[in-house]
Amino acid sequence: MGQGGDHRHAAGNDEELTRALRAAGAGDEAAFAVVYRCVHPGLLRYLRGLVREDAEDVASETWLQIVRDLGRFRGGGADFRRWASTVGRHRAIDHLRRQRSRPRASMLSSDVLELAGADDTSGQVLEALSTVCVLRLVAALPPDQGRAVLLRVVVGLDGPAAARLLGKRPAAVRAAPHRGLRRLARLGAGGCCRP
């Protein structure tokens, strides 16, 4: 997890995302698929940091709201990433409130029963393990640092956008991911993610 690799990648896709948003707003389904491909991976990683194994469900709720409200959205690619993250955070908060009010029954996940697909199973397992490891490490950070790392590095938001989303000053949000990433490097070097 490089300090800014995802951010640079997200920023590079903002022009493509902006063009796709304009076309998607006009009803172009193929353009909406581009919007989804550009935003969903980072959004899902962010939601995993907030709601762990329920991230897929919360992401579905998030995209339902995004699709419903897309016609009212105004802005470019970076604005859309920030908006999608805000919608996702609100859906995650709602999800966590529902969980607290209603205990969850323990049952065997249907994922366990699925057969392996034609995709590279070993690659999927390694990615899942590294995601679990990173989320475990991020969860060990102080909450402000963890949220800042998720928004800046995983989602790819810039400092001012992450600051607005977190309700913090931009200087505080610039420092938190830096401190968090240094701490993650120390935690990772300690071998907590080795099999």
Backbone as a chain_set.jsonl record, in Angstrom:
{"seq": "MGQGGDHRHAAGNDEELTRALRAAGAGDEAAFAVVYRCVHPGLLRYLRGLVREDAEDVASETWLQIVRDLGRFRGGGADFRRWASTVGRHRAIDHLRRQRSRPRASMLSSDVLELAGADDTSGQVLEALSTVCVLRLVAALPPDQGRAVLLRVVVGLDGPAAARLLGKRPAAVRAAPHRGLRRLARLGAGGCCRP", "coords": {"N": [[0.849, -1.165, 0.0], [1.208, 1.752, -1.152], [2.132, 5.113, -0.337], [0.049, 7.043, -1.578], [-0.16, 5.986, -4.1], [-2.658, 4.923, -4.938], [-4.07, 7.304, -4.819], [-2.879, 8.912, -6.802], [-3.53, 7.319, -8.999], [-6.342, 7.446, -8.906], [-6.704, 10.196, -9.298], [-5.732, 10.43, -11.886], [-7.723, 9.173, -13.301], [-9.823, 10.906, -13.093], [-10.504, 12.699, -15.169], [-11.481, 10.977, -17.164], [-13.57, 9.911, -15.684], [-15.143, 12.206, -15.26], [-16.009, 12.776, -17.891], [-17.468, 10.421, -18.363], [-19.436, 10.667, -16.404], [-20.964, 12.833, -17.315], [-22.073, 11.737, -19.672], [-23.42, 9.539, -18.552], [-25.291, 10.841, -16.974], [-26.951, 11.689, -18.951], [-28.206, 9.403, -19.608], [-26.723, 7.303, -20.721], [-25.938, 4.043, -20.611], [-23.59, 2.529, -20.898], [-21.687, 4.43, -20.256], [-22.298, 4.796, -17.585], [-21.423, 2.361, -16.616], [-18.676, 2.723, -16.874], [-18.321, 4.753, -14.963], [-18.984, 3.318, -12.662], [-16.948, 1.316, -12.677], [-14.709, 2.938, -12.3], [-15.077, 4.017, -9.74], [-16.128, 2.163, -7.881], [-14.225, 0.105, -6.81], [-12.48, 1.524, -4.968], [-14.412, 2.683, -3.3], [-15.601, 0.397, -2.213], [-13.44, -0.698, -0.749], [-13.139, 1.341, 1.148], [-15.629, 1.126, 2.47], [-15.334, -1.432, 3.539], [-13.527, -0.892, 5.526], [-15.176, 0.433, 7.252], [-17.499, -1.164, 7.786], [-16.737, -3.782, 7.676], [-17.323, -7.133, 6.937], [-19.82, -6.68, 5.855], [-19.643, -4.937, 3.791], [-20.207, -5.257, 1.007], [-23.029, -5.362, 0.934], [-23.659, -2.816, 1.942], [-22.431, -1.283, -0.004], [-24.066, -1.878, -2.176], [-26.479, -0.656, -1.372], [-25.536, 1.943, -1.344], [-24.936, 2.405, -4.073], [-27.504, 2.183, -5.108], [-28.709, 4.504, -4.092], [-27.028, 6.395, -5.296], [-27.592, 5.992, -8.038], [-30.277, 6.71, -8.058], [-30.108, 9.45, -7.38], [-28.391, 10.562, -9.236], [-29.044, 12.273, -11.38], [-29.272, 14.74, -10.189], [-26.737, 15.366, -9.437], [-23.934, 17.503, -9.59], [-20.841, 18.332, -10.889], [-17.346, 17.32, -11.13], [-15.12, 14.484, -11.673], [-13.545, 14.131, -9.257], [-15.234, 15.386, -7.433], [-17.39, 13.672, -7.601], [-16.325, 11.285, -6.553], [-15.946, 12.089, -3.912], [-18.598, 12.66, -3.213], [-19.765, 10.107, -3.549], [-18.371, 8.72, -1.564], [-19.333, 10.044, 0.683], [-22.078, 9.399, 0.556], [-21.793, 6.629, 0.848], [-20.674, 6.514, 3.448], [-22.831, 7.494, 4.959], [-24.732, 5.477, 4.443], [-23.364, 3.348, 5.629], [-23.334, 4.149, 8.316], [-26.104, 4.087, 8.83], [-26.485, 1.343, 8.466], [-24.918, 0.264, 10.575], [-26.339, 1.269, 12.748], [-28.774, -0.1, 12.432], [-27.85, -2.702, 12.892], [-27.115, -2.579, 15.603], [-29.598, -2.274, 16.774], [-30.877, -4.608, 16.224], [-30.068, -7.817, 16.929], [-27.832, -10.014, 15.243], [-28.369, -13.087, 13.626], [-26.459, -16.073, 13.807], [-25.148, -17.697, 11.071], [-24.213, -20.035, 8.494], [-22.357, -18.747, 5.914], [-23.416, -18.188, 2.569], [-21.406, -17.871, 0.788], [-19.425, -19.666, 1.48], [-20.326, -22.001, 0.485], [-20.205, -21.803, -2.244], [-18.875, -22.823, -5.404], [-15.542, -22.725, -6.721], [-14.77, -20.276, -9.196], [-14.007, -19.689, -12.7], [-12.028, -17.869, -12.593], [-8.779, -16.731, -11.443], [-8.199, -18.407, -8.733], [-6.217, -18.586, -6.728], [-5.041, -16.058, -6.881], [-7.233, -14.479, -6.145], [-7.565, -15.324, -3.512], [-5.14, -14.512, -2.349], [-5.389, -11.724, -2.703], [-7.678, -11.265, -1.144], [-6.711, -12.046, 1.359], [-4.677, -10.124, 1.701], [-6.232, -7.826, 1.741], [-7.791, -8.281, 4.038], [-5.725, -8.306, 5.889], [-4.713, -5.673, 5.653], [-6.991, -4.218, 6.436], [-7.197, -5.118, 9.047], [-4.854, -4.063, 10.101], [-5.352, -1.306, 9.683], [-7.547, -1.013, 11.359], [-6.266, -1.132, 13.768], [-5.203, 1.328, 14.072], [-5.466, 4.658, 15.543], [-8.805, 5.993, 15.505], [-9.183, 8.456, 13.946], [-6.834, 8.536, 12.378], [-7.086, 6.115, 10.995], [-9.481, 6.483, 9.484], [-8.657, 8.633, 7.922], [-6.528, 7.495, 6.464], [-7.96, 5.545, 5.004], [-9.653, 7.195, 3.416], [-7.832, 8.909, 2.045], [-5.763, 7.251, 0.924], [-6.918, 4.768, 0.139], [-9.519, 5.338, -1.012], [-8.762, 7.526, -2.493], [-9.166, 10.261, -2.27], [-8.437, 13.801, -2.333], [-6.618, 15.996, -0.045], [-8.217, 18.338, 0.878], [-10.839, 17.443, 0.199], [-11.103, 15.056, 1.694], [-10.843, 16.194, 4.22], [-13.171, 17.786, 4.393], [-15.101, 15.764, 4.36], [-14.495, 14.391, 6.705], [-14.863, 16.371, 8.537], [-12.769, 17.927, 9.488], [-9.813, 20.037, 9.807], [-7.879, 20.795, 6.879], [-5.059, 20.614, 7.253], [-4.82, 18.884, 9.427], [-5.839, 16.558, 8.339], [-3.984, 16.065, 6.357], [-1.749, 15.395, 7.873], [-2.573, 13.178, 9.414], [-2.895, 10.765, 7.72], [-0.226, 10.41, 7.011], [1.088, 9.923, 9.476], [-0.423, 7.678, 10.171], [0.227, 5.859, 8.098], [2.963, 5.507, 8.564], [2.792, 4.249, 11.029], [1.367, 1.961, 10.257], [3.321, 0.751, 8.676], [5.179, 0.041, 10.612], [3.618, -1.751, 12.134], [3.04, -3.704, 10.185], [5.614, -4.581, 9.627], [6.092, -5.905, 11.906], [5.077, -8.388, 11.522], [2.398, -9.069, 11.727], [0.666, -9.806, 9.749], [1.568, -12.0, 8.511], [1.263, -15.349, 7.277]], "CA": [[0.0, 0.0, 0.0], [2.087, 2.896, -1.244], [1.546, 6.349, 0.153], [-0.41, 7.918, -2.631], [-0.284, 5.288, -5.374], [-4.069, 4.904, -5.294], [-4.506, 8.684, -5.014], [-2.441, 9.327, -8.137], [-4.316, 6.557, -9.962], [-7.69, 8.005, -8.899], [-6.647, 11.522, -9.904], [-5.542, 10.229, -13.314], [-8.991, 8.726, -13.874], [-10.871, 11.897, -12.879], [-10.965, 13.235, -16.454], [-12.323, 9.935, -17.764], [-14.764, 9.829, -14.851], [-15.957, 13.389, -15.537], [-16.664, 12.559, -19.193], [-18.451, 9.345, -18.209], [-20.547, 11.183, -15.595], [-21.817, 13.651, -18.198], [-22.833, 10.836, -20.541], [-24.315, 8.74, -17.711], [-26.392, 11.725, -16.604], [-27.838, 11.77, -20.116], [-28.834, 8.098, -19.78], [-25.845, 6.343, -21.395], [-25.656, 2.93, -19.693], [-22.172, 2.16, -21.005], [-20.944, 5.447, -19.508], [-22.476, 4.512, -16.161], [-20.533, 1.232, -16.317], [-17.344, 3.315, -16.682], [-18.379, 5.422, -13.66], [-18.955, 2.255, -11.657], [-15.611, 0.703, -12.658], [-13.738, 3.904, -11.775], [-15.329, 4.41, -8.353], [-16.518, 1.067, -6.986], [-13.178, -0.565, -6.019], [-12.071, 2.355, -3.837], [-15.56, 2.812, -2.408], [-15.764, -0.871, -1.497], [-12.373, -0.793, 0.258], [-13.502, 2.29, 2.199], [-16.733, 0.555, 3.239], [-14.808, -2.553, 4.334], [-12.935, -0.293, 6.714], [-16.238, 0.907, 8.146], [-18.493, -2.184, 8.175], [-16.103, -5.095, 7.511], [-17.858, -8.129, 6.006], [-21.081, -6.219, 5.281], [-19.341, -3.869, 2.835], [-20.898, -5.472, -0.272], [-24.425, -4.961, 1.113], [-23.703, -1.353, 2.075], [-22.093, -0.742, -1.322], [-25.278, -1.997, -3.001], [-27.377, 0.418, -0.947], [-24.913, 3.193, -1.767], [-25.127, 2.568, -5.52], [-28.927, 2.44, -5.359], [-28.946, 5.928, -3.862], [-26.297, 7.149, -6.324], [-28.354, 5.903, -9.285], [-31.5, 7.489, -7.874], [-29.824, 10.878, -7.269], [-27.364, 10.959, -10.196], [-29.52, 13.387, -12.194], [-29.095, 15.996, -9.457], [-25.31, 15.581, -9.149], [-23.206, 18.478, -10.41], [-19.42, 18.357, -10.556], [-16.45, 16.47, -11.887], [-14.766, 13.175, -11.142], [-13.143, 14.197, -7.85], [-16.45, 15.706, -6.671], [-18.215, 12.467, -7.555], [-15.717, 10.358, -5.586], [-16.249, 12.614, -2.573], [-20.03, 12.466, -2.988], [-20.001, 8.668, -3.387], [-17.852, 8.359, -0.239], [-20.272, 10.583, 1.671], [-23.268, 8.548, 0.51], [-21.397, 5.35, 1.444], [-20.532, 6.676, 4.901], [-24.176, 7.579, 5.537], [-25.35, 4.138, 4.393], [-22.662, 2.536, 6.629], [-23.844, 4.55, 9.633], [-27.445, 3.509, 8.933], [-26.316, -0.104, 8.616], [-24.443, -0.01, 11.931], [-27.466, 1.538, 13.663], [-29.706, -1.239, 12.331], [-27.232, -3.866, 13.54], [-27.188, -2.421, 17.059], [-30.977, -2.402, 17.235], [-31.369, -5.957, 15.953], [-28.951, -8.768, 16.929], [-27.694, -10.794, 14.027], [-28.315, -14.538, 13.817], [-25.249, -16.684, 13.27], [-25.445, -18.737, 10.091], [-23.16, -20.316, 7.534], [-22.456, -17.862, 4.747], [-23.574, -18.906, 1.293], [-20.122, -17.793, 0.096], [-18.651, -20.861, 1.801], [-20.851, -23.116, -0.289], [-20.01, -21.588, -3.679], [-17.727, -23.45, -6.041], [-14.582, -21.781, -7.296], [-15.073, -19.899, -10.569], [-12.94, -19.869, -13.675], [-10.994, -16.867, -12.324], [-7.582, -17.168, -10.736], [-8.572, -18.57, -7.339], [-5.1, -18.267, -5.836], [-4.911, -14.601, -6.878], [-8.331, -13.938, -5.348], [-7.287, -15.62, -2.108], [-4.073, -13.611, -1.908], [-5.931, -10.362, -2.586], [-8.569, -11.23, 0.019], [-5.875, -12.069, 2.559], [-4.003, -8.846, 1.873], [-7.258, -6.863, 2.14], [-8.089, -8.555, 5.445], [-4.562, -7.867, 6.648], [-4.672, -4.208, 5.667], [-8.094, -3.74, 7.263], [-6.832, -5.415, 10.436], [-3.865, -3.057, 10.485], [-6.004, 0.006, 9.757], [-8.389, -1.024, 12.559], [-5.399, -0.939, 14.941], [-4.841, 2.747, 14.145], [-6.479, 5.523, 16.158], [-9.89, 6.174, 14.528], [-8.962, 9.564, 13.006], [-5.801, 8.139, 11.43], [-7.63, 5.054, 10.153], [-10.41, 7.059, 8.508], [-7.884, 9.458, 6.983], [-5.812, 6.577, 5.566], [-8.94, 4.96, 4.087], [-10.124, 8.182, 2.444], [-6.759, 9.46, 1.222], [-4.982, 6.245, 0.214], [-7.747, 3.724, -0.454], [-10.515, 5.943, -1.899], [-8.039, 8.408, -3.398], [-9.58, 11.662, -2.162], [-7.376, 14.747, -1.999], [-6.669, 16.466, 1.34], [-9.397, 19.146, 1.196], [-12.065, 16.638, 0.108], [-11.124, 14.179, 2.871], [-11.055, 17.051, 5.39], [-14.599, 18.128, 4.446], [-15.855, 14.556, 4.688], [-14.231, 14.053, 8.099], [-15.156, 17.507, 9.409], [-11.493, 18.328, 10.089], [-9.008, 20.991, 9.052], [-7.04, 20.106, 5.889], [-3.728, 20.311, 7.795], [-4.937, 17.693, 10.281], [-6.058, 15.394, 7.475], [-2.722, 15.778, 5.663], [-0.819, 14.77, 8.816], [-3.077, 11.895, 9.926], [-2.512, 9.595, 6.91], [1.224, 10.231, 7.064], [1.368, 9.232, 10.747], [-1.052, 6.36, 10.108], [0.994, 4.971, 7.212], [4.199, 5.138, 9.282], [2.421, 3.263, 12.051], [1.048, 0.72, 9.543], [4.582, 0.135, 8.267], [5.752, -0.615, 11.805], [2.76, -2.903, 12.471], [3.244, -4.712, 9.148], [6.958, -5.129, 9.792], [6.053, -6.787, 13.079], [4.671, -9.724, 11.098], [1.024, -9.402, 12.131], [-0.109, -10.307, 8.605], [2.193, -13.189, 7.892], [0.481, -16.57, 7.522]], "C": [[0.883, 1.212, 0.0], [1.384, 4.171, -0.838], [1.127, 7.24, -0.998], [-0.521, 7.24, -3.978], [-1.728, 5.268, -5.836], [-4.569, 6.315, -5.567], [-4.106, 9.168, -6.407], [-3.248, 8.613, -9.204], [-5.729, 7.13, -10.059], [-7.698, 9.362, -9.585], [-6.48, 11.41, -11.417], [-6.827, 9.815, -14.011], [-10.087, 9.774, -13.763], [-11.38, 12.499, -14.181], [-11.896, 12.244, -17.147], [-13.642, 9.833, -17.006], [-15.699, 11.011, -15.125], [-16.703, 13.235, -16.857], [-17.769, 11.507, -19.071], [-19.666, 9.823, -17.402], [-21.514, 11.998, -16.446], [-22.694, 12.752, -19.074], [-23.822, 9.993, -19.736], [-25.514, 9.566, -17.274], [-27.402, 11.879, -17.729], [-28.47, 10.415, -20.436], [-27.996, 7.051, -20.476], [-25.421, 5.255, -20.409], [-24.192, 2.51, -19.727], [-21.313, 3.158, -20.236], [-21.097, 5.214, -18.011], [-21.599, 3.335, -15.742], [-19.103, 1.731, -16.097], [-17.272, 4.005, -15.324], [-18.233, 4.384, -12.554], [-17.563, 1.639, -11.541], [-14.561, 1.645, -12.067], [-13.865, 4.092, -10.271], [-15.509, 3.221, -7.407], [-15.361, 0.429, -6.201], [-12.731, 0.247, -4.797], [-13.176, 2.52, -2.821], [-15.735, 1.547, -1.579], [-14.689, -1.046, -0.432], [-12.654, 0.141, 1.428], [-14.598, 1.701, 3.08], [-16.288, -0.65, 4.059], [-14.155, -2.045, 5.606], [-13.978, 0.158, 7.722], [-17.13, -0.215, 8.663], [-18.011, -3.615, 7.968], [-16.833, -5.979, 6.492], [-19.185, -7.722, 5.368], [-20.884, -5.153, 4.206], [-20.08, -4.04, 1.512], [-22.355, -5.023, -0.182], [-24.554, -3.437, 1.177], [-23.364, -0.694, 0.74], [-23.308, -0.809, -2.247], [-26.273, -0.892, -2.661], [-26.855, 1.778, -1.413], [-25.164, 3.433, -3.247], [-26.593, 2.78, -5.869], [-29.241, 3.92, -5.168], [-28.247, 6.776, -4.924], [-27.082, 7.152, -7.635], [-29.61, 6.773, -9.188], [-31.23, 8.999, -7.948], [-28.835, 11.403, -8.312], [-27.777, 12.167, -11.038], [-29.347, 14.738, -11.517], [-27.633, 16.308, -9.175], [-24.722, 16.583, -10.124], [-21.756, 18.468, -9.959], [-18.64, 17.393, -11.418], [-16.157, 15.162, -11.175], [-14.394, 13.184, -9.674], [-14.337, 14.5, -6.958], [-17.325, 14.463, -6.527], [-17.649, 11.455, -6.566], [-16.048, 10.788, -4.157], [-17.721, 12.376, -2.243], [-20.345, 10.988, -2.744], [-19.509, 8.195, -2.02], [-18.78, 8.849, 0.865], [-21.539, 9.74, 1.722], [-22.954, 7.202, 1.168], [-21.27, 5.427, 2.954], [-21.903, 6.754, 5.56], [-24.883, 6.227, 5.525], [-24.688, 3.216, 5.425], [-23.154, 2.872, 8.031], [-25.242, 3.982, 9.846], [-27.373, 2.008, 9.183], [-25.89, -0.467, 10.044], [-25.532, 0.258, 12.967], [-28.469, 0.394, 13.634], [-29.145, -2.465, 13.028], [-27.341, -3.777, 15.054], [-28.604, -2.637, 17.572], [-31.531, -3.814, 17.05], [-30.189, -6.918, 15.926], [-28.99, -9.657, 15.698], [-27.599, -12.278, 14.341], [-27.041, -15.082, 13.185], [-25.649, -17.789, 12.298], [-24.261, -18.894, 9.142], [-23.372, -19.451, 6.302], [-22.592, -18.686, 3.476], [-22.281, -18.859, 0.489], [-19.294, -19.055, 0.312], [-19.071, -22.013, 0.903], [-20.626, -22.975, -1.795], [-18.767, -22.315, -4.182], [-16.804, -22.385, -6.599], [-14.934, -21.522, -8.753], [-13.883, -20.152, -11.48], [-11.807, -18.874, -13.462], [-9.815, -17.502, -11.577], [-7.863, -17.217, -9.237], [-7.432, -18.198, -6.404], [-4.886, -16.761, -5.765], [-5.996, -13.947, -6.049], [-8.082, -14.159, -3.859], [-6.207, -14.686, -1.586], [-4.572, -12.185, -1.763], [-6.842, -10.25, -1.372], [-7.766, -11.224, 1.315], [-5.187, -10.732, 2.776], [-5.003, -7.769, 2.267], [-7.605, -7.045, 3.604], [-6.949, -8.058, 6.32], [-4.531, -6.352, 6.764], [-5.786, -3.663, 6.543], [-7.826, -3.997, 8.742], [-5.825, -4.381, 10.935], [-4.498, -1.674, 10.633], [-6.892, 0.086, 10.997], [-7.561, -0.816, 13.826], [-4.967, 0.516, 15.1], [-5.868, 3.507, 14.986], [-7.538, 5.855, 15.112], [-9.655, 7.296, 13.515], [-7.914, 9.201, 11.959], [-6.333, 7.085, 10.468], [-8.572, 5.582, 9.085], [-9.659, 7.881, 7.461], [-7.12, 8.582, 5.992], [-6.785, 5.98, 4.555], [-9.363, 5.956, 3.01], [-9.026, 8.659, 1.507], [-6.113, 8.391, 0.351], [-5.87, 5.234, -0.505], [-8.751, 4.315, -1.442], [-9.849, 6.871, -2.901], [-8.489, 9.853, -3.358], [-8.378, 12.55, -1.878], [-7.604, 15.264, -0.572], [-7.901, 17.293, 1.665], [-10.712, 18.348, 1.156], [-12.187, 15.716, 1.32], [-11.406, 14.993, 4.13], [-12.533, 17.416, 5.521], [-15.422, 16.923, 4.882], [-15.703, 14.188, 6.164], [-14.568, 15.183, 9.066], [-13.923, 18.005, 10.135], [-10.848, 19.41, 9.243], [-8.12, 20.221, 8.069], [-5.651, 19.746, 6.423], [-3.755, 19.054, 8.653], [-5.092, 16.439, 9.436], [-4.806, 15.063, 6.672], [-1.769, 15.039, 6.593], [-1.274, 13.377, 9.241], [-2.712, 10.707, 9.041], [-1.011, 9.336, 6.955], [1.619, 9.477, 8.341], [0.794, 7.818, 10.721], [-0.273, 5.385, 9.246], [2.315, 4.565, 7.853], [3.894, 4.072, 10.328], [2.065, 1.923, 11.405], [2.312, -0.008, 9.123], [5.229, -0.584, 9.449], [4.941, -1.852, 12.185], [2.976, -4.036, 11.486], [4.608, -5.367, 9.267], [7.031, -6.072, 10.973], [5.538, -8.165, 12.749], [3.24, -10.066, 11.409], [0.208, -9.951, 10.967], [0.524, -11.521, 7.964], [1.378, -14.426, 8.219], [1.106, -17.448, 8.584]], "O": [[1.281, 1.672, 1.07], [0.168, 4.29, -0.983], [1.876, 8.154, -1.339], [-0.95, 7.883, -4.936], [-2.008, 5.563, -6.998], [-5.404, 6.512, -6.45], [-4.917, 9.77, -7.11], [-3.617, 9.219, -10.209], [-6.261, 7.286, -11.158], [-8.6, 9.653, -10.371], [-7.038, 12.222, -12.157], [-6.997, 10.084, -15.2], [-11.182, 9.565, -14.284], [-12.572, 12.785, -14.296], [-12.956, 12.615, -17.651], [-14.704, 9.688, -17.612], [-16.913, 10.832, -15.214], [-17.896, 13.53, -16.934], [-18.864, 11.679, -19.605], [-20.796, 9.427, -17.688], [-22.732, 11.87, -16.314], [-23.898, 12.974, -19.201], [-24.942, 9.756, -20.189], [-26.631, 9.053, -17.208], [-28.574, 12.166, -17.484], [-29.192, 10.288, -21.426], [-28.517, 5.984, -20.801], [-24.644, 5.508, -19.488], [-23.619, 2.173, -18.691], [-20.315, 2.772, -19.626], [-20.15, 5.408, -17.25], [-21.086, 3.317, -14.623], [-18.396, 1.219, -15.23], [-16.28, 3.864, -14.609], [-17.448, 4.562, -11.623], [-17.053, 1.46, -10.435], [-13.625, 1.194, -11.407], [-12.861, 4.306, -9.592], [-15.083, 3.278, -6.254], [-15.514, 0.225, -4.997], [-12.619, -0.305, -3.703], [-12.925, 2.501, -1.616], [-15.99, 1.619, -0.377], [-14.988, -1.495, 0.674], [-12.431, -0.229, 2.581], [-14.508, 1.767, 4.306], [-16.801, -0.874, 5.155], [-14.225, -2.697, 6.648], [-13.692, 0.253, 8.915], [-17.485, -0.229, 9.841], [-18.797, -4.556, 8.075], [-16.947, -5.614, 5.321], [-19.629, -8.371, 4.421], [-21.85, -4.536, 3.759], [-20.539, -3.049, 0.944], [-22.866, -4.383, -1.101], [-25.437, -2.848, 0.554], [-23.941, 0.336, 0.391], [-23.545, 0.119, -3.02], [-26.842, -0.266, -3.555], [-27.625, 2.647, -1.823], [-25.559, 4.53, -3.642], [-26.898, 3.486, -6.83], [-29.949, 4.522, -5.975], [-28.808, 7.764, -5.398], [-27.221, 8.196, -8.273], [-29.956, 7.484, -10.132], [-32.031, 9.743, -8.514], [-28.477, 12.58, -8.272], [-26.934, 12.999, -11.372], [-29.282, 15.767, -12.189], [-27.318, 17.408, -8.719], [-24.976, 16.524, -11.327], [-21.477, 18.584, -8.766], [-19.183, 16.739, -12.308], [-16.835, 14.779, -10.221], [-14.869, 12.341, -8.913], [-14.455, 13.951, -5.863], [-17.922, 14.226, -5.477], [-18.403, 10.831, -5.82], [-16.385, 9.963, -3.308], [-18.056, 11.947, -1.139], [-21.105, 10.657, -1.834], [-20.156, 7.362, -1.386], [-18.989, 8.158, 1.862], [-22.021, 9.404, 2.804], [-23.753, 6.693, 1.954], [-21.703, 4.52, 3.665], [-22.119, 6.145, 6.608], [-25.559, 5.871, 6.49], [-25.368, 2.39, 6.035], [-23.366, 1.973, 8.845], [-25.54, 3.454, 10.918], [-28.109, 1.47, 10.01], [-26.436, -1.392, 10.644], [-25.629, -0.462, 13.961], [-28.96, -0.035, 14.678], [-29.885, -3.195, 13.688], [-27.625, -4.774, 15.719], [-28.792, -3.131, 18.684], [-32.542, -4.17, 17.655], [-29.379, -6.859, 15.001], [-30.057, -10.0, 15.189], [-26.839, -12.684, 15.219], [-26.602, -14.596, 12.142], [-26.394, -18.702, 12.654], [-23.424, -18.0, 9.011], [-24.458, -19.439, 5.722], [-21.97, -19.738, 3.326], [-22.064, -19.694, -0.388], [-18.546, -19.467, -0.574], [-18.269, -22.896, 0.597], [-20.837, -23.931, -2.542], [-17.754, -22.409, -3.49], [-17.237, -21.276, -6.911], [-15.349, -22.434, -9.468], [-12.885, -20.751, -11.078], [-10.744, -19.005, -14.069], [-9.871, -18.655, -11.148], [-7.779, -16.199, -8.55], [-7.665, -17.553, -5.382], [-4.58, -16.236, -4.695], [-5.738, -12.981, -5.331], [-8.357, -13.28, -3.042], [-6.343, -14.128, -0.497], [-4.218, -11.502, -0.802], [-6.791, -9.256, -0.648], [-8.09, -10.496, 2.253], [-5.115, -10.25, 3.907], [-4.666, -6.881, 3.05], [-7.705, -6.064, 4.341], [-7.181, -7.458, 7.37], [-4.344, -5.812, 7.855], [-5.557, -2.736, 7.32], [-8.189, -3.184, 9.592], [-5.935, -3.886, 12.057], [-4.214, -0.956, 11.593], [-6.982, 1.143, 11.622], [-8.09, -0.374, 14.846], [-4.429, 0.897, 16.14], [-7.006, 3.06, 15.13], [-7.205, 5.988, 13.934], [-9.908, 7.1, 12.327], [-8.08, 9.519, 10.781], [-6.068, 7.146, 9.268], [-8.485, 5.189, 7.922], [-9.979, 7.836, 6.273], [-7.072, 8.897, 4.803], [-6.47, 5.913, 3.367], [-9.426, 5.609, 1.831], [-9.255, 8.8, 0.306], [-5.933, 8.605, -0.848], [-5.593, 4.881, -1.651], [-8.836, 3.859, -2.582], [-10.313, 6.994, -4.035], [-8.232, 10.606, -4.298], [-7.41, 12.11, -1.257], [-8.646, 15.005, 0.031], [-8.586, 16.99, 2.642], [-11.593, 18.561, 1.989], [-13.263, 15.608, 1.908], [-12.131, 14.535, 5.013], [-13.092, 17.367, 6.617], [-16.342, 17.057, 5.689], [-16.654, 13.732, 6.799], [-14.56, 14.981, 10.28], [-14.015, 18.458, 11.276], [-11.269, 19.673, 8.116], [-7.66, 19.123, 8.38], [-5.118, 18.689, 6.086], [-2.824, 18.249, 8.612], [-4.547, 15.386, 9.767], [-4.582, 13.9, 6.337], [-1.049, 14.145, 6.149], [-0.444, 12.484, 9.41], [-2.247, 9.699, 9.573], [-0.572, 8.186, 6.94], [2.386, 8.516, 8.291], [1.432, 6.873, 11.186], [-0.121, 4.218, 9.607], [2.75, 3.422, 7.711], [4.647, 3.112, 10.489], [2.414, 0.868, 11.934], [2.381, -1.235, 9.198], [5.762, -1.684, 9.301], [5.514, -2.888, 12.521], [3.084, -5.196, 11.884], [4.747, -6.568, 9.037], [7.91, -6.93, 11.045], [5.554, -9.043, 13.611], [2.873, -11.24, 11.366], [-0.861, -10.516, 11.195], [0.028, -12.01, 6.949], [0.853, -14.545, 9.327], [0.568, -18.509, 8.902]]}, "num_chains": 1, "name": "protein.A"}
